[in-house]
PDB file of C-alpha atoms in Angstrom:
ATOM      1  CA  MET A  41       0.000   0.000   0.000  1.00  0.00           C
ATOM      2  CA  ILE A  42       2.787   2.420   0.943  1.00  0.00           C
ATOM      3  CA  THR A  43       4.661   1.504  -2.237  1.00  0.00           C
ATOM      4  CA  LEU A  44       1.603   2.268  -4.364  1.00  0.00           C
ATOM      5  CA  LEU A  45       1.095   5.592  -2.603  1.00  0.00           C
ATOM      6  CA  LEU A  46       4.702   6.608  -3.196  1.00  0.00           C
ATOM      7  CA  LEU A  47       4.416   5.615  -6.838  1.00  0.00           C
ATOM      8  CA  PHE A  48       1.277   7.711  -7.197  1.00  0.00           C
ATOM      9  CA  LEU A  49       2.983  10.732  -5.670  1.00  0.00           C
ATOM     10  CA  LEU A  50       5.954  10.371  -7.978  1.00  0.00           C
ATOM     11  CA  ILE A  51       3.923  10.186 -11.190  1.00  0.00           C
ATOM     12  CA  PRO A  52       3.668  13.979 -11.789  1.00  0.00           C
ATOM     13  CA  GLN A  53       7.431  14.461 -11.326  1.00  0.00           C
ATOM     14  CA  TRP A  54       8.181  11.494 -13.578  1.00  0.00           C
ATOM     15  CA  ALA A  55       5.807  12.778 -16.243  1.00  0.00           C
ATOM     16  CA  LEU A  56       7.355  16.250 -16.241  1.00  0.00           C
ATOM     17  CA  ALA A  57      10.816  14.726 -16.472  1.00  0.00           C
ATOM     18  CA  GLN A  58       9.860  13.407 -19.903  1.00  0.00           C
ATOM     19  CA  TYR A  59       9.595  16.984 -21.178  1.00  0.00           C
ATOM     20  CA  THR A  60      13.123  18.315 -20.822  1.00  0.00           C
ATOM     21  CA  ASP A  61      14.188  21.536 -22.510  1.00  0.00           C
ATOM     22  CA  GLU A  62      16.372  19.462 -24.825  1.00  0.00           C
ATOM     23  CA  GLU A  63      13.456  17.258 -25.928  1.00  0.00           C
ATOM     24  CA  LEU A  64      11.108  20.211 -26.384  1.00  0.00           C
ATOM     25  CA  TYR A  65      13.811  22.074 -28.289  1.00  0.00           C
ATOM     26  CA  LYS A  66      14.349  19.120 -30.632  1.00  0.00           C
ATOM     27  CA  ALA A  67      10.595  18.977 -31.175  1.00  0.00           C
ATOM     28  CA  TYR A  68      10.643  22.669 -32.121  1.00  0.00           C
ATOM     29  CA  LEU A  69      13.400  22.073 -34.673  1.00  0.00           C
ATOM     30  CA  LYS A  70      11.423  19.194 -36.206  1.00  0.00           C
ATOM     31  CA  GLY A  71       8.162  21.148 -36.183  1.00  0.00           C
ATOM     32  CA  ASP A  72       6.597  18.643 -33.769  1.00  0.00           C
ATOM     33  CA  VAL A  73       3.726  20.545 -32.170  1.00  0.00           C
ATOM     34  CA  SER A  74       2.335  17.488 -30.394  1.00  0.00           C
ATOM     35  CA  LEU A  75       5.097  17.236 -27.783  1.00  0.00           C
ATOM     36  CA  TRP A  76       4.629  20.863 -26.718  1.00  0.00           C
ATOM     37  CA  LYS A  77       0.886  20.329 -26.508  1.00  0.00           C
ATOM     38  CA  GLU A  78       1.375  17.223 -24.361  1.00  0.00           C
ATOM     39  CA  TYR A  79       3.760  19.023 -22.021  1.00  0.00           C
ATOM     40  CA  ILE A  80       1.382  21.952 -21.553  1.00  0.00           C
ATOM     41  CA  GLU A  81      -1.730  19.829 -21.075  1.00  0.00           C
ATOM     42  CA  HIS A  82      -0.116  17.208 -18.823  1.00  0.00           C
ATOM     43  CA  SER A  83       1.426  19.743 -16.452  1.00  0.00           C
ATOM     44  CA  ASP A  84      -0.434  20.335 -13.200  1.00  0.00           C
ATOM     45  CA  TRP A  85      -0.023  24.097 -12.827  1.00  0.00           C
ATOM     46  CA  THR A  86      -0.936  24.119  -9.145  1.00  0.00           C
ATOM     47  CA  ALA A  87       1.775  21.574  -8.328  1.00  0.00           C
ATOM     48  CA  LEU A  88       4.585  23.418 -10.106  1.00  0.00           C
ATOM     49  CA  SER A  89       7.280  25.502  -8.466  1.00  0.00           C
ATOM     50  CA  GLN A  90       7.759  29.155  -9.434  1.00  0.00           C
ATOM     51  CA  THR A  91      10.621  28.234 -11.770  1.00  0.00           C
ATOM     52  CA  GLU A  92       8.597  25.448 -13.399  1.00  0.00           C
ATOM     53  CA  LYS A  93       5.639  27.794 -13.915  1.00  0.00           C
ATOM     54  CA  GLU A  94       7.835  30.369 -15.633  1.00  0.00           C
ATOM     55  CA  ARG A  95       9.276  27.638 -17.844  1.00  0.00           C
ATOM     56  CA  LEU A  96       5.829  26.342 -18.779  1.00  0.00           C
ATOM     57  CA  LEU A  97       4.629  29.876 -19.519  1.00  0.00           C
ATOM     58  CA  ASN A  98       7.403  30.303 -22.082  1.00  0.00           C
ATOM     59  CA  TYR A  99       6.291  27.177 -23.939  1.00  0.00           C
ATOM     60  CA  GLN A 100       2.657  28.310 -23.760  1.00  0.00           C
ATOM     61  CA  TYR A 101       3.800  31.566 -25.341  1.00  0.00           C
ATOM     62  CA  GLY A 102       5.181  29.684 -28.320  1.00  0.00           C
ATOM     63  CA  TYR A 103       2.427  27.085 -28.576  1.00  0.00           C
ATOM     64  CA  VAL A 104      -0.403  29.638 -28.514  1.00  0.00           C
ATOM     65  CA  ALA A 105       1.318  31.530 -31.343  1.00  0.00           C
ATOM     66  CA  PHE A 106       1.205  28.372 -33.446  1.00  0.00           C
ATOM     67  CA  ALA A 107      -2.363  27.460 -32.463  1.00  0.00           C
ATOM     68  CA  VAL A 108      -3.661  30.947 -33.271  1.00  0.00           C
ATOM     69  CA  SER A 109      -1.808  31.222 -36.589  1.00  0.00           C
ATOM     70  CA  GLU A 110      -3.127  27.805 -37.661  1.00  0.00           C
ATOM     71  CA  GLU A 111      -6.652  28.545 -36.333  1.00  0.00           C
ATOM     72  CA  ASN A 112      -6.306  25.471 -34.148  1.00  0.00           C
ATOM     73  CA  GLU A 113      -9.579  24.431 -32.459  1.00  0.00           C
ATOM     74  CA  SER A 114      -7.983  24.493 -29.024  1.00  0.00           C
ATOM     75  CA  ALA A 115      -6.449  27.941 -29.543  1.00  0.00           C
ATOM     76  CA  LYS A 116      -9.060  29.808 -27.474  1.00  0.00           C
ATOM     77  CA  ARG A 117      -8.729  27.436 -24.546  1.00  0.00           C
ATOM     78  CA  HIS A 118      -4.948  27.654 -24.559  1.00  0.00           C
ATOM     79  CA  LEU A 119      -5.128  31.420 -24.960  1.00  0.00           C
ATOM     80  CA  GLN A 120      -7.332  31.704 -21.868  1.00  0.00           C
ATOM     81  CA  LEU A 121      -4.932  29.545 -19.848  1.00  0.00           C
ATOM     82  CA  PHE A 122      -1.990  31.615 -21.055  1.00  0.00           C
ATOM     83  CA  ALA A 123      -3.760  34.809 -19.934  1.00  0.00           C
ATOM     84  CA  GLN A 124      -4.589  33.325 -16.518  1.00  0.00           C
ATOM     85  CA  HIS A 125      -1.031  32.173 -15.961  1.00  0.00           C
ATOM     86  CA  ILE A 126       0.416  35.548 -16.949  1.00  0.00           C
ATOM     87  CA  GLU A 127      -1.731  37.300 -14.370  1.00  0.00           C
ATOM     88  CA  GLU A 128      -0.971  34.756 -11.671  1.00  0.00           C
ATOM     89  CA  LEU A 129       2.759  35.348 -12.143  1.00  0.00           C
ATOM     90  CA  SER A 130       2.478  39.096 -12.762  1.00  0.00           C
ATOM     91  CA  SER A 131       3.978  40.080  -9.404  1.00  0.00           C
ATOM     92  CA  LYS A 132       6.872  37.626  -9.719  1.00  0.00           C
ATOM     93  CA  LEU A 133       8.017  37.850 -13.328  1.00  0.00           C
ATOM     94  CA  ASN A 134      10.775  40.104 -14.595  1.00  0.00           C
ATOM     95  CA  GLY A 135       9.044  43.368 -15.571  1.00  0.00           C
ATOM     96  CA  ALA A 136      10.264  43.394 -19.168  1.00  0.00           C
ATOM     97  CA  GLN A 137       9.330  39.739 -19.648  1.00  0.00           C
ATOM     98  CA  LEU A 138       5.871  40.363 -18.194  1.00  0.00           C
ATOM     99  CA  ALA A 139       5.298  43.241 -20.617  1.00  0.00           C
ATOM    100  CA  CYS A 140       6.409  40.990 -23.494  1.00  0.00           C
ATOM    101  CA  TYR A 141       3.904  38.309 -22.527  1.00  0.00           C
ATOM    102  CA  ARG A 142       1.115  40.876 -22.214  1.00  0.00           C
ATOM    103  CA  SER A 143       2.022  42.300 -25.613  1.00  0.00           C
ATOM    104  CA  SER A 144       1.934  38.868 -27.241  1.00  0.00           C
ATOM    105  CA  LEU A 145      -1.374  38.114 -25.516  1.00  0.00           C
ATOM    106  CA  ALA A 146      -2.884  41.262 -27.045  1.00  0.00           C
ATOM    107  CA  ALA A 147      -1.530  40.228 -30.460  1.00  0.00           C
ATOM    108  CA  TYR A 148      -3.113  36.785 -30.136  1.00  0.00           C
ATOM    109  CA  GLU A 149      -6.424  38.305 -29.000  1.00  0.00           C
ATOM    110  CA  MET A 150      -6.684  40.143 -32.335  1.00  0.00           C
ATOM    111  CA  SER A 151      -7.474  36.877 -34.097  1.00  0.00           C
ATOM    112  CA  PHE A 152     -10.645  36.424 -32.063  1.00  0.00           C
ATOM    113  CA  ASN A 153     -11.796  40.043 -31.940  1.00  0.00           C
ATOM    114  CA  ALA A 154     -12.033  41.353 -35.493  1.00  0.00           C
ATOM    115  CA  PHE A 155     -14.025  44.448 -34.513  1.00  0.00           C
ATOM    116  CA  ARG A 156     -11.535  45.387 -31.784  1.00  0.00           C
ATOM    117  CA  LYS A 157      -8.404  44.647 -33.764  1.00  0.00           C
ATOM    118  CA  LEU A 158      -7.088  48.211 -33.596  1.00  0.00           C
ATOM    119  CA  MET A 159      -7.511  48.300 -29.821  1.00  0.00           C
ATOM    120  CA  TYR A 160      -5.542  45.077 -29.379  1.00  0.00           C
ATOM    121  CA  ALA A 161      -2.884  46.220 -31.851  1.00  0.00           C
ATOM    122  CA  ASN A 162      -2.384  49.431 -29.878  1.00  0.00           C
ATOM    123  CA  ARG A 163      -2.241  47.429 -26.658  1.00  0.00           C
ATOM    124  CA  ALA A 164       0.380  45.079 -28.109  1.00  0.00           C
ATOM    125  CA  MET A 165       2.536  48.012 -29.185  1.00  0.00           C
ATOM    126  CA  ALA A 166       2.122  49.800 -25.854  1.00  0.00           C
ATOM    127  CA  TYR A 167       3.306  46.755 -23.913  1.00  0.00           C
ATOM    128  CA  ALA A 168       6.208  46.253 -26.334  1.00  0.00           C
ATOM    129  CA  ASN A 169       7.289  49.847 -25.715  1.00  0.00           C
ATOM    130  CA  GLU A 170       6.875  49.318 -21.972  1.00  0.00           C
ATOM    131  CA  ALA A 171       9.159  46.275 -22.120  1.00  0.00           C
ATOM    132  CA  MET A 172      11.820  48.369 -23.844  1.00  0.00           C
ATOM    133  CA  ARG A 173      11.456  51.173 -21.290  1.00  0.00           C
ATOM    134  CA  ILE A 174      11.948  48.696 -18.457  1.00  0.00           C
ATOM    135  CA  ASP A 175      14.985  47.014 -20.027  1.00  0.00           C
ATOM    136  CA  SER A 176      16.128  48.046 -23.499  1.00  0.00           C
ATOM    137  CA  LEU A 177      18.676  45.201 -23.553  1.00  0.00           C
ATOM    138  CA  HIS A 178      16.313  42.380 -22.578  1.00  0.00           C
ATOM    139  CA  PRO A 179      16.479  39.743 -25.378  1.00  0.00           C
ATOM    140  CA  ALA A 180      12.716  39.127 -25.386  1.00  0.00           C
ATOM    141  CA  ALA A 181      11.934  42.858 -25.393  1.00  0.00           C
ATOM    142  CA  LEU A 182      14.309  43.451 -28.308  1.00  0.00           C
ATOM    143  CA  THR A 183      12.884  40.503 -30.252  1.00  0.00           C
ATOM    144  CA  LEU A 184       9.320  41.636 -29.654  1.00  0.00           C
ATOM    145  CA  LYS A 185      10.018  45.238 -30.656  1.00  0.00           C
ATOM    146  CA  ALA A 186      11.812  44.028 -33.778  1.00  0.00           C
ATOM    147  CA  ASN A 187       8.908  41.752 -34.748  1.00  0.00           C
ATOM    148  CA  ILE A 188       6.476  44.642 -34.480  1.00  0.00           C
ATOM    149  CA  ASP A 189       8.764  46.915 -36.497  1.00  0.00           C
ATOM    150  CA  MET A 190       9.124  44.222 -39.168  1.00  0.00           C
ATOM    151  CA  TYR A 191       5.428  43.401 -39.602  1.00  0.00           C
ATOM    152  CA  CYS A 192       3.754  46.712 -38.788  1.00  0.00           C
ATOM    153  CA  PRO A 193       2.960  48.827 -41.895  1.00  0.00           C
ATOM    154  CA  LYS A 194       5.280  51.792 -42.400  1.00  0.00           C
ATOM    155  CA  ALA A 195       2.322  54.183 -42.110  1.00  0.00           C
ATOM    156  CA  PHE A 196       1.808  52.938 -38.546  1.00  0.00           C
ATOM    157  CA  GLY A 197       5.433  53.186 -37.494  1.00  0.00           C
ATOM    158  CA  GLY A 198       6.915  49.989 -38.887  1.00  0.00           C
ATOM    159  CA  ASN A 199      10.552  50.088 -39.953  1.00  0.00           C
ATOM    160  CA  LYS A 200      12.249  46.954 -41.307  1.00  0.00           C
ATOM    161  CA  GLU A 201      15.768  48.400 -41.167  1.00  0.00           C
ATOM    162  CA  ARG A 202      15.294  49.292 -37.501  1.00  0.00           C
ATOM    163  CA  ALA A 203      13.806  45.835 -36.917  1.00  0.00           C
ATOM    164  CA  LEU A 204      16.980  44.241 -38.251  1.00  0.00           C
ATOM    165  CA  ARG A 205      19.117  46.275 -35.849  1.00  0.00           C
ATOM    166  CA  TYR A 206      16.951  45.167 -32.920  1.00  0.00           C
ATOM    167  CA  PHE A 207      17.058  41.528 -34.033  1.00  0.00           C
ATOM    168  CA  LEU A 208      20.846  41.544 -34.303  1.00  0.00           C
ATOM    169  CA  LEU A 209      21.184  43.185 -30.893  1.00  0.00           C
ATOM    170  CA  ALA A 210      18.815  40.581 -29.414  1.00  0.00           C
ATOM    171  CA  GLU A 211      20.950  37.787 -30.864  1.00  0.00           C
ATOM    172  CA  ARG A 212      24.038  39.337 -29.297  1.00  0.00           C
ATOM    173  CA  ARG A 213      22.293  39.618 -25.933  1.00  0.00           C
ATOM    174  CA  PHE A 214      21.209  35.963 -25.998  1.00  0.00           C
ATOM    175  CA  LYS A 215      24.849  35.015 -26.511  1.00  0.00           C
ATOM    176  CA  GLU A 216      26.189  37.401 -23.866  1.00  0.00           C
ATOM    177  CA  LEU A 217      23.718  36.048 -21.318  1.00  0.00           C
ATOM    178  CA  HIS A 218      24.519  32.429 -22.253  1.00  0.00           C
ATOM    179  CA  MET A 219      20.883  31.781 -23.182  1.00  0.00           C
ATOM    180  CA  THR A 220      21.429  29.823 -26.392  1.00  0.00           C
ATOM    181  CA  THR A 221      21.501  26.177 -25.289  1.00  0.00           C
ATOM    182  CA  HIS A 222      18.291  24.252 -26.072  1.00  0.00           C
ATOM    183  CA  ASN A 223      16.477  27.585 -26.294  1.00  0.00           C
ATOM    184  CA  TRP A 224      13.729  27.695 -28.910  1.00  0.00           C
ATOM    185  CA  ASN A 225      13.403  31.469 -28.444  1.00  0.00           C
ATOM    186  CA  TYR A 226      16.982  31.918 -29.640  1.00  0.00           C
ATOM    187  CA  ARG A 227      16.501  29.782 -32.748  1.00  0.00           C
ATOM    188  CA  ALA A 228      13.214  31.514 -33.509  1.00  0.00           C
ATOM    189  CA  LEU A 229      15.036  34.835 -33.284  1.00  0.00           C
ATOM    190  CA  GLN A 230      17.652  33.647 -35.767  1.00  0.00           C
ATOM    191  CA  LEU A 231      14.888  32.697 -38.187  1.00  0.00           C
ATOM    192  CA  CYS A 232      13.489  36.214 -37.722  1.00  0.00           C
ATOM    193  CA  ILE A 233      16.875  37.654 -38.678  1.00  0.00           C
ATOM    194  CA  ALA A 234      16.907  35.673 -41.920  1.00  0.00           C
ATOM    195  CA  GLN A 235      13.338  36.763 -42.682  1.00  0.00           C
ATOM    196  CA  CYS A 236      14.217  40.379 -41.958  1.00  0.00           C
ATOM    197  CA  TYR A 237      17.208  40.227 -44.289  1.00  0.00           C
ATOM    198  CA  GLU A 238      14.839  38.986 -46.985  1.00  0.00           C
ATOM    199  CA  LYS A 239      12.276  41.703 -46.285  1.00  0.00           C
ATOM    200  CA  THR A 240      14.949  44.414 -46.495  1.00  0.00           C
ATOM    201  CA  GLY A 241      16.026  43.162 -49.914  1.00  0.00           C
ATOM    202  CA  ASN A 242      19.104  41.258 -48.741  1.00  0.00           C
ATOM    203  CA  LYS A 243      18.270  37.780 -49.997  1.00  0.00           C
ATOM    204  CA  LYS A 244      21.949  36.765 -50.142  1.00  0.00           C
ATOM    205  CA  GLN A 245      22.356  37.541 -46.430  1.00  0.00           C
ATOM    206  CA  ALA A 246      19.094  35.730 -45.674  1.00  0.00           C
ATOM    207  CA  ILE A 247      20.447  32.612 -47.389  1.00  0.00           C
ATOM    208  CA  GLU A 248      23.766  32.919 -45.558  1.00  0.00           C
ATOM    209  CA  LYS A 249      21.944  33.240 -42.222  1.00  0.00           C
ATOM    210  CA  CYS A 250      19.904  30.119 -42.943  1.00  0.00           C
ATOM    211  CA  GLU A 251      23.062  28.226 -43.870  1.00  0.00           C
ATOM    212  CA  GLN A 252      24.704  29.353 -40.628  1.00  0.00           C
ATOM    213  CA  ILE A 253      21.706  28.160 -38.599  1.00  0.00           C
ATOM    214  CA  LEU A 254      21.731  24.787 -40.362  1.00  0.00           C
ATOM    215  CA  GLN A 255      25.444  24.367 -39.670  1.00  0.00           C
ATOM    216  CA  GLU A 256      24.607  24.688 -35.982  1.00  0.00           C
ATOM    217  CA  GLU A 257      21.258  22.857 -36.113  1.00  0.00           C
ATOM    218  CA  PRO A 258      20.899  20.645 -39.221  1.00  0.00           C
ATOM    219  CA  ASP A 259      17.530  19.372 -37.949  1.00  0.00           C
ATOM    220  CA  PHE A 260      15.774  22.752 -38.176  1.00  0.00           C
ATOM    221  CA  SER A 261      13.261  21.352 -40.661  1.00  0.00           C
ATOM    222  CA  TYR A 262      11.318  24.518 -41.487  1.00  0.00           C
ATOM    223  CA  ILE A 263      14.510  26.188 -42.682  1.00  0.00           C
ATOM    224  CA  SER A 264      15.979  23.158 -44.478  1.00  0.00           C
ATOM    225  CA  ASP A 265      12.739  21.925 -46.082  1.00  0.00           C
ATOM    226  CA  THR A 266      10.773  25.106 -46.705  1.00  0.00           C
ATOM    227  CA  TYR A 267      12.310  28.501 -46.088  1.00  0.00           C
ATOM    228  CA  LEU A 268      15.812  28.072 -47.542  1.00  0.00           C
ATOM    229  CA  PRO A 269      14.576  26.260 -50.686  1.00  0.00           C
ATOM    230  CA  THR A 270      12.073  29.109 -51.165  1.00  0.00           C
ATOM    231  CA  LEU A 271      14.868  31.674 -50.965  1.00  0.00           C
ATOM    232  CA  ARG A 272      16.855  29.683 -53.522  1.00  0.00           C
ATOM    233  CA  GLY A 273      13.868  29.178 -55.817  1.00  0.00           C
ATOM    234  CA  GLU A 274      13.906  25.406 -55.274  1.00  0.00           C
ATOM    235  CA  PRO A 275      10.997  22.964 -54.671  1.00  0.00           C
ATOM    236  CA  VAL A 276       9.772  23.094 -51.098  1.00  0.00           C
ATOM    237  CA  ASN A 277       8.241  20.760 -48.557  1.00  0.00           C
ATOM    238  CA  LYS A 278       5.521  22.880 -46.961  1.00  0.00           C
ATOM    239  CA  LYS A 279       5.471  21.099 -43.648  1.00  0.00           C
ATOM    240  CA  VAL A 280       3.197  22.607 -41.035  1.00  0.00           C
ATOM    241  CA  GLY A 281       4.770  22.818 -37.611  1.00  0.00           C
ATOM    242  CA  ILE A 282       5.785  25.002 -34.743  1.00  0.00           C
ATOM    243  CA  GLY A 283       9.222  25.728 -36.213  1.00  0.00           C
ATOM    244  CA  ASN A 284       7.855  28.393 -38.549  1.00  0.00           C
ATOM    245  CA  VAL A 285       6.357  30.472 -35.734  1.00  0.00           C
ATOM    246  CA  SER A 286       9.134  33.022 -35.382  1.00  0.00           C
ATOM    247  CA  ASN A 287       8.231  34.425 -32.004  1.00  0.00           C
ATOM    248  CA  ILE A 288       5.072  36.387 -31.428  1.00  0.00           C
ATOM    249  CA  ALA A 289       2.706  35.011 -34.045  1.00  0.00           C
ATOM    250  CA  ASN A 290       4.006  37.235 -36.835  1.00  0.00           C
ATOM    251  CA  SER A 291       1.120  36.102 -39.005  1.00  0.00           C
ATOM    252  CA  VAL A 292      -1.215  37.696 -36.472  1.00  0.00           C
ATOM    253  CA  LEU A 293       0.478  41.094 -36.341  1.00  0.00           C
TER     254      LEU A 293
END
C-alpha cells in the first residue's frame, strides 16, 4: 500500500521529467507541435514551483502563437490559460518579460476580436514599448520590438531596417547572457533575422543566415525543407509545424 502511494505521488514528477528543454527544443526544430501540446496539457499548474511555472509559460507563449496562426480548435482554450497564468505570475516575473507576454497576448487576441483589432494592436505596441522602457537590452523585449517593427505597416510606425538592428542586438544579448543552449526562443530569433534580411532586400544575407543556422542545427526542418529552398527558388516541402512560428505570431500582427 505504501509503495503504491509513493508511486502515485511520484507520477507527476516522472511525467514532467519526460519533457526536458532538450526534448522540447528538438521537437521545435522538427516542427513537432504534439510534444509541446502534451507538455502543456499534462502539467499540473498548481503543483509546479515558481521556476517550473515560468518555464511552462514560455512554452505556452510559443504554442499559442502556433495554435492561433493555424486557427487550431484548441487555440481559445490555450489562450485563456496563457492569460490566466500571466496574471498569476504578474507580481513575480521580470518586468520586461511580463510586458512581453502581455504584448503577445494582445496580439493573439486580435485573431478572435475582429471588430476590436485596432484596440488590441495598440495594446500590443504599448506593452512592447513598456518592455523596452523597463529594459532596453532584454532579449525578449528586443525581439518583440523588432517583430512589431518588421510586420507593422510603415504608415503605422513599422521600420524593417530598424527591426533588423533590434534583431541583431537581441541575438548578441542571448549570446552574452549564455541563453542559447536548447532555447527555442533563440533559434526563432535567428529565423526572424533571416526573414528580416529577406524583407529588407538582402536575400543573399538571408540565405547565408539560414546556412549558418543549419550548420549549428541541421535538424531545423522549417529552414531546411521550406524557407531556404524558397529563398533559392527550389521545390519546397511545406510542412506545417511550430518551427515556422518566429516568435510572437508574426502572421497575427
